[in-house]
PDB file of C-alpha atoms in Angstrom:
ATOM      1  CA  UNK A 258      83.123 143.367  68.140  1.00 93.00           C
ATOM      2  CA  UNK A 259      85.269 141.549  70.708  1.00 94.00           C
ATOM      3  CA  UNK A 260      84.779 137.810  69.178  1.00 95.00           C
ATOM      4  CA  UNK A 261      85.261 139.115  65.490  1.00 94.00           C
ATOM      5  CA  UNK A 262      88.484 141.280  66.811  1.00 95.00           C
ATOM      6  CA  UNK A 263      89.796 137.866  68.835  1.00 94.00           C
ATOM      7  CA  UNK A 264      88.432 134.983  66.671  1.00 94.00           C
ATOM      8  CA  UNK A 265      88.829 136.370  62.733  1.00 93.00           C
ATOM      9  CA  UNK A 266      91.363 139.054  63.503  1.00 92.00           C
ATOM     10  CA  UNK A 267      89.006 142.538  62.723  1.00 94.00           C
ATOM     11  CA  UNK A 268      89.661 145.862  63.400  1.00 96.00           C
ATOM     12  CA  UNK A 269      87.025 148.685  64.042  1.00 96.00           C
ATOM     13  CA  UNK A 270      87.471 150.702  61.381  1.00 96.00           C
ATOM     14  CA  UNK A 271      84.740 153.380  62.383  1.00 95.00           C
ATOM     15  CA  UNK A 272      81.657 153.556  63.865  1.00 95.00           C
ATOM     16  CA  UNK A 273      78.327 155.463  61.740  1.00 93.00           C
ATOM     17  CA  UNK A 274      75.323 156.386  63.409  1.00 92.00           C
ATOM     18  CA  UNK A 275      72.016 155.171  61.633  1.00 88.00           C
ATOM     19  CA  UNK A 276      69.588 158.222  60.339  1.00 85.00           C
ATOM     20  CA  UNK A 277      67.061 159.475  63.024  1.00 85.00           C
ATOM     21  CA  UNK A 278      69.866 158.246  66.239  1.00 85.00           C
ATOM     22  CA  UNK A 279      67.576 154.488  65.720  1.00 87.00           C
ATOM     23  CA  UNK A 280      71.337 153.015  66.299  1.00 90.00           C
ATOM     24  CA  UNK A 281      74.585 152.325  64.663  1.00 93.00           C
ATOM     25  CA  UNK A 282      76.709 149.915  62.781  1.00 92.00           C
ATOM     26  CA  UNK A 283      80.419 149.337  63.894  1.00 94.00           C
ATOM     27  CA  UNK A 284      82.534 148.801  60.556  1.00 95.00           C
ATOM     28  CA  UNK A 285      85.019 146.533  60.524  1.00 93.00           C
ATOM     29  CA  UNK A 286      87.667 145.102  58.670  1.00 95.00           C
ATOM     30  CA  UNK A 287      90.839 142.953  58.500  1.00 90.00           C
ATOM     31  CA  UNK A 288      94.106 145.395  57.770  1.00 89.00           C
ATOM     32  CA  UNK A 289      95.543 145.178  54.431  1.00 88.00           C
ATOM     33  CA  UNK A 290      92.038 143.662  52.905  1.00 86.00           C
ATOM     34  CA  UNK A 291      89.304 145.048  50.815  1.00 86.00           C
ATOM     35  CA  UNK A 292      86.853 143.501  53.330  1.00 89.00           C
ATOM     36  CA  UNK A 293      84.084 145.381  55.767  1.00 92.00           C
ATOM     37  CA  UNK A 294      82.108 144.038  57.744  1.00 91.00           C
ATOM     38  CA  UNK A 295      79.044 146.227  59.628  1.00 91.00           C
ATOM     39  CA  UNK A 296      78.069 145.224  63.361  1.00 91.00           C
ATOM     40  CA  UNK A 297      74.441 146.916  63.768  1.00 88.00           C
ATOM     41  CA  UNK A 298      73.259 147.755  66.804  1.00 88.00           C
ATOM     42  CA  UNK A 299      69.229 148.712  66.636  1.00 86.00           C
ATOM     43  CA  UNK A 300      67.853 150.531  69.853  1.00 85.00           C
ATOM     44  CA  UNK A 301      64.430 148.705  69.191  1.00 84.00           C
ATOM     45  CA  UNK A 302      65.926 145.359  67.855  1.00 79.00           C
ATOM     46  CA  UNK A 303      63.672 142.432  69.139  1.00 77.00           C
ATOM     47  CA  UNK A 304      66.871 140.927  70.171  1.00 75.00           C
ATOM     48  CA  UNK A 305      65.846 137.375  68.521  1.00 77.00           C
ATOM     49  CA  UNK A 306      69.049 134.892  68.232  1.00 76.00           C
ATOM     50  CA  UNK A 307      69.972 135.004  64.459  1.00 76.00           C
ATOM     51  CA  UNK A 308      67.884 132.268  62.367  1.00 77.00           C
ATOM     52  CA  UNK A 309      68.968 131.269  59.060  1.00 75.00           C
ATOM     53  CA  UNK A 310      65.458 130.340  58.031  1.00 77.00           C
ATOM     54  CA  UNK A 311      63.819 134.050  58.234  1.00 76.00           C
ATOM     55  CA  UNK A 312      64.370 135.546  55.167  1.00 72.00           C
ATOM     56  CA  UNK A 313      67.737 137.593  54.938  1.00 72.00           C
ATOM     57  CA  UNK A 314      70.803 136.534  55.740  1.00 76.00           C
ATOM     58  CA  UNK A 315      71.492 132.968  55.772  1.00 76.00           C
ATOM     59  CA  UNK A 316      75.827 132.982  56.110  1.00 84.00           C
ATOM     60  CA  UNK A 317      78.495 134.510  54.894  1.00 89.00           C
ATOM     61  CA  UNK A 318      81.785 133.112  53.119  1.00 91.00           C
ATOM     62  CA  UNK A 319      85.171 134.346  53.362  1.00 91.00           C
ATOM     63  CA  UNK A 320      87.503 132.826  50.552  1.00 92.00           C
ATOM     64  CA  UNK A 321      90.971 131.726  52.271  1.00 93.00           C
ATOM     65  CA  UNK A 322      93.932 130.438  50.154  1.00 93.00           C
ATOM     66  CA  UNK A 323      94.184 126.903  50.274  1.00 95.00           C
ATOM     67  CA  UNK A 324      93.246 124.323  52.189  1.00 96.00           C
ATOM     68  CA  UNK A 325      96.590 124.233  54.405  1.00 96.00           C
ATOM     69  CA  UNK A 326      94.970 127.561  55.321  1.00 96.00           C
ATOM     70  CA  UNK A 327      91.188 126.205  55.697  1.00 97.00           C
ATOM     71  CA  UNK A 328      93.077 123.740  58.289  1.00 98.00           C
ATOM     72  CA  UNK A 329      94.984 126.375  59.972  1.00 97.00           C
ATOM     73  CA  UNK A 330      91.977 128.332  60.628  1.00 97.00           C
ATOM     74  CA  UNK A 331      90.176 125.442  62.145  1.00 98.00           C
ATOM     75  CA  UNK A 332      93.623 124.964  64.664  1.00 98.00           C
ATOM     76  CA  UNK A 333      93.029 128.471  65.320  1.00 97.00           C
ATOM     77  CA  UNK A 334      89.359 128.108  66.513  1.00 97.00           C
ATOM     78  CA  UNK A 335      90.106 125.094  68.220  1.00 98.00           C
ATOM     79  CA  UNK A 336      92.873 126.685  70.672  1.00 97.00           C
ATOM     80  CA  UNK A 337      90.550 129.959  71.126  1.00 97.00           C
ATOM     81  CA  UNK A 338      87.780 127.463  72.279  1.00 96.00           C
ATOM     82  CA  UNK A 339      85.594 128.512  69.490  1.00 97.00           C
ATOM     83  CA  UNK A 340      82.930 125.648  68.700  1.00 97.00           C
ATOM     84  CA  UNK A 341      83.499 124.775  64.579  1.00 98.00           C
ATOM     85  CA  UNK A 342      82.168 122.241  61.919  1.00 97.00           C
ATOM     86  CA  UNK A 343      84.484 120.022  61.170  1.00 98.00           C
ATOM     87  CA  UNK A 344      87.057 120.614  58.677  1.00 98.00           C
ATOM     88  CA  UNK A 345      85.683 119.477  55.196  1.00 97.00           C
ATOM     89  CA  UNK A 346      87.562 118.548  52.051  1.00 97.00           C
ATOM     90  CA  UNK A 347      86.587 117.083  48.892  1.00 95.00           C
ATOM     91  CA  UNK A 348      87.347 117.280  45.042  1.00 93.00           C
ATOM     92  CA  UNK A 349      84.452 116.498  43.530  1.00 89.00           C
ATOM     93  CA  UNK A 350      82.389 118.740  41.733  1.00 88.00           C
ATOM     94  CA  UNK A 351      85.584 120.612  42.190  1.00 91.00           C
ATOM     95  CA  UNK A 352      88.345 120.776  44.636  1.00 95.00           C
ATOM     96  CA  UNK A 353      87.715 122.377  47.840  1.00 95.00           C
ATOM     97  CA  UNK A 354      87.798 122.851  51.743  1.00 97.00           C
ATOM     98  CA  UNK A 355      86.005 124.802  54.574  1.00 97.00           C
ATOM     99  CA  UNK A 356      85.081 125.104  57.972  1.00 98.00           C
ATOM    100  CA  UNK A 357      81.572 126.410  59.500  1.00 96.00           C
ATOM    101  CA  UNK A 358      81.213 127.866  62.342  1.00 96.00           C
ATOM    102  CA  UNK A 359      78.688 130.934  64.177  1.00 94.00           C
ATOM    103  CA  UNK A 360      79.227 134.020  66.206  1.00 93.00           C
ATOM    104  CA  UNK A 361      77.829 134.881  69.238  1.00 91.00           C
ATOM    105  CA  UNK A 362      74.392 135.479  67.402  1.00 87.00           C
ATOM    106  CA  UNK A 363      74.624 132.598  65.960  1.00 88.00           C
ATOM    107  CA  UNK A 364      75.247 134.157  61.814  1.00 89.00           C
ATOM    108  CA  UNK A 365      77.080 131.484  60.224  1.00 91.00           C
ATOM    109  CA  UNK A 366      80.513 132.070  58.755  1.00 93.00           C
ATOM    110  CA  UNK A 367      82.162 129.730  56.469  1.00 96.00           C
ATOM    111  CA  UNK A 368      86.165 129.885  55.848  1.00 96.00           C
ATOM    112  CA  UNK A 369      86.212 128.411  52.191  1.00 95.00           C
ATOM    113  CA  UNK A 370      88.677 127.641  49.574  1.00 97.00           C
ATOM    114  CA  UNK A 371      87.789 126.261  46.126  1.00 95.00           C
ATOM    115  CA  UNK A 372      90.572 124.968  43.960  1.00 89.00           C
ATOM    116  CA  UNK A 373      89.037 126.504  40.521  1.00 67.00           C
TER     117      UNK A 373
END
Protein backbone atom coordinates (compact mmCIF):
# COMPACT_ATOMS: atom_id res chain seq x y z
CA UNK A 1 0.00 0.00 0.00
CA UNK A 2 2.94 2.24 0.89
CA UNK A 3 4.78 2.09 -2.73
CA UNK A 4 1.36 2.52 -4.63
CA UNK A 5 0.43 5.54 -2.01
CA UNK A 6 4.26 7.09 -2.62
CA UNK A 7 5.09 6.00 -6.23
CA UNK A 8 1.44 6.35 -8.27
CA UNK A 9 -0.21 8.64 -5.77
CA UNK A 10 -3.22 6.02 -4.24
CA UNK A 11 -5.32 6.39 -1.52
CA UNK A 12 -6.89 3.52 0.63
CA UNK A 13 -10.18 3.85 -0.03
CA UNK A 14 -11.40 0.89 2.29
CA UNK A 15 -10.41 -2.22 3.32
CA UNK A 16 -13.07 -5.66 2.74
CA UNK A 17 -12.52 -8.75 4.40
CA UNK A 18 -12.60 -11.92 2.05
CA UNK A 19 -15.62 -14.57 2.91
CA UNK A 20 -14.68 -17.23 5.58
CA UNK A 21 -11.79 -14.39 7.40
CA UNK A 22 -9.18 -16.36 4.40
CA UNK A 23 -7.88 -12.50 4.13
CA UNK A 24 -8.60 -9.18 2.65
CA UNK A 25 -8.12 -6.84 -0.20
CA UNK A 26 -7.15 -3.11 0.51
CA UNK A 27 -9.04 -0.90 -2.22
CA UNK A 28 -7.47 1.76 -3.56
CA UNK A 29 -7.74 4.54 -5.72
CA UNK A 30 -6.40 7.88 -7.04
CA UNK A 31 -8.88 10.95 -5.79
CA UNK A 32 -10.98 12.46 -8.35
CA UNK A 33 -10.66 9.11 -10.73
CA UNK A 34 -12.93 6.31 -11.58
CA UNK A 35 -10.00 3.95 -10.85
CA UNK A 36 -9.67 1.00 -7.97
CA UNK A 37 -7.27 -0.89 -7.48
CA UNK A 38 -7.53 -4.16 -4.83
CA UNK A 39 -4.28 -5.11 -2.73
CA UNK A 40 -5.10 -8.87 -1.56
CA UNK A 41 -3.68 -10.17 1.20
CA UNK A 42 -4.31 -14.26 1.44
CA UNK A 43 -3.50 -15.83 4.96
CA UNK A 44 -2.39 -19.08 3.04
CA UNK A 45 -0.82 -17.30 -0.05
CA UNK A 46 2.34 -19.32 -1.14
CA UNK A 47 3.99 -16.03 -1.13
CA UNK A 48 5.64 -16.74 -4.76
CA UNK A 49 7.16 -13.34 -6.38
CA UNK A 50 4.56 -12.36 -9.10
CA UNK A 51 5.35 -14.19 -12.60
CA UNK A 52 3.88 -12.97 -15.68
CA UNK A 53 4.09 -16.38 -17.29
CA UNK A 54 1.51 -18.31 -14.83
CA UNK A 55 -1.66 -17.84 -16.13
CA UNK A 56 -3.52 -14.64 -14.75
CA UNK A 57 -2.35 -11.52 -14.63
CA UNK A 58 0.32 -10.54 -16.89
CA UNK A 59 0.31 -6.23 -16.34
CA UNK A 60 -1.77 -3.67 -16.08
CA UNK A 61 -2.05 -0.25 -18.12
CA UNK A 62 -2.99 3.02 -16.91
CA UNK A 63 -3.80 5.51 -19.87
CA UNK A 64 -2.02 9.03 -19.06
CA UNK A 65 -2.59 12.12 -21.30
CA UNK A 66 0.14 12.66 -23.50
CA UNK A 67 3.39 11.90 -23.80
CA UNK A 68 4.74 15.21 -21.97
CA UNK A 69 2.91 13.31 -19.21
CA UNK A 70 4.37 9.64 -20.06
CA UNK A 71 7.83 11.68 -19.58
CA UNK A 72 6.85 13.34 -16.47
CA UNK A 73 5.96 10.17 -14.90
CA UNK A 74 9.22 8.59 -15.75
CA UNK A 75 11.06 12.02 -13.94
CA UNK A 76 8.88 11.13 -11.19
CA UNK A 77 10.12 7.48 -10.77
CA UNK A 78 13.47 8.45 -11.40
CA UNK A 79 13.74 11.03 -8.33
CA UNK A 80 11.68 8.44 -6.00
CA UNK A 81 14.46 5.87 -6.94
CA UNK A 82 11.95 3.65 -8.51
CA UNK A 83 13.73 1.24 -11.15
CA UNK A 84 11.66 1.95 -14.79
CA UNK A 85 11.89 0.87 -18.54
CA UNK A 86 12.96 3.37 -20.40
CA UNK A 87 10.75 5.93 -21.73
CA UNK A 88 9.39 4.71 -25.19
CA UNK A 89 7.94 6.71 -28.05
CA UNK A 90 7.02 5.91 -31.45
CA UNK A 91 4.31 6.72 -34.18
CA UNK A 92 4.06 3.92 -36.02
CA UNK A 93 1.29 1.71 -36.05
CA UNK A 94 0.02 4.73 -34.28
CA UNK A 95 1.36 7.43 -32.14
CA UNK A 96 2.28 6.62 -28.72
CA UNK A 97 4.48 6.60 -25.46
CA UNK A 98 4.96 4.61 -22.16
CA UNK A 99 7.00 3.61 -19.46
CA UNK A 100 7.20 -0.02 -17.69
CA UNK A 101 7.98 -0.55 -14.61
CA UNK A 102 7.00 -3.34 -11.39
CA UNK A 103 5.97 -3.09 -7.81
CA UNK A 104 7.38 -4.60 -5.05
CA UNK A 105 5.90 -8.05 -6.28
CA UNK A 106 7.12 -7.56 -9.23
CA UNK A 107 3.19 -6.99 -11.30
CA UNK A 108 4.07 -4.92 -14.13
CA UNK A 109 2.50 -1.53 -14.63
CA UNK A 110 2.68 0.35 -17.77
CA UNK A 111 1.95 4.33 -17.88
CA UNK A 112 0.66 4.56 -21.60
CA UNK A 113 -0.60 7.12 -23.91
CA UNK A 114 -1.77 6.41 -27.47
CA UNK A 115 -2.36 9.32 -29.77
CA UNK A 116 -5.69 7.72 -31.47
Amino acid sequence: MAWYTKTLGLVRAFVEKHDNDTGYAIVMTRPGTSFFLGLDHHHDADRKMFDPARTGLDHFALAVSGADEVRAWAAHLDALGVEHEPVFEANEPMPLALVQLRDPDGIAIELIWTGA
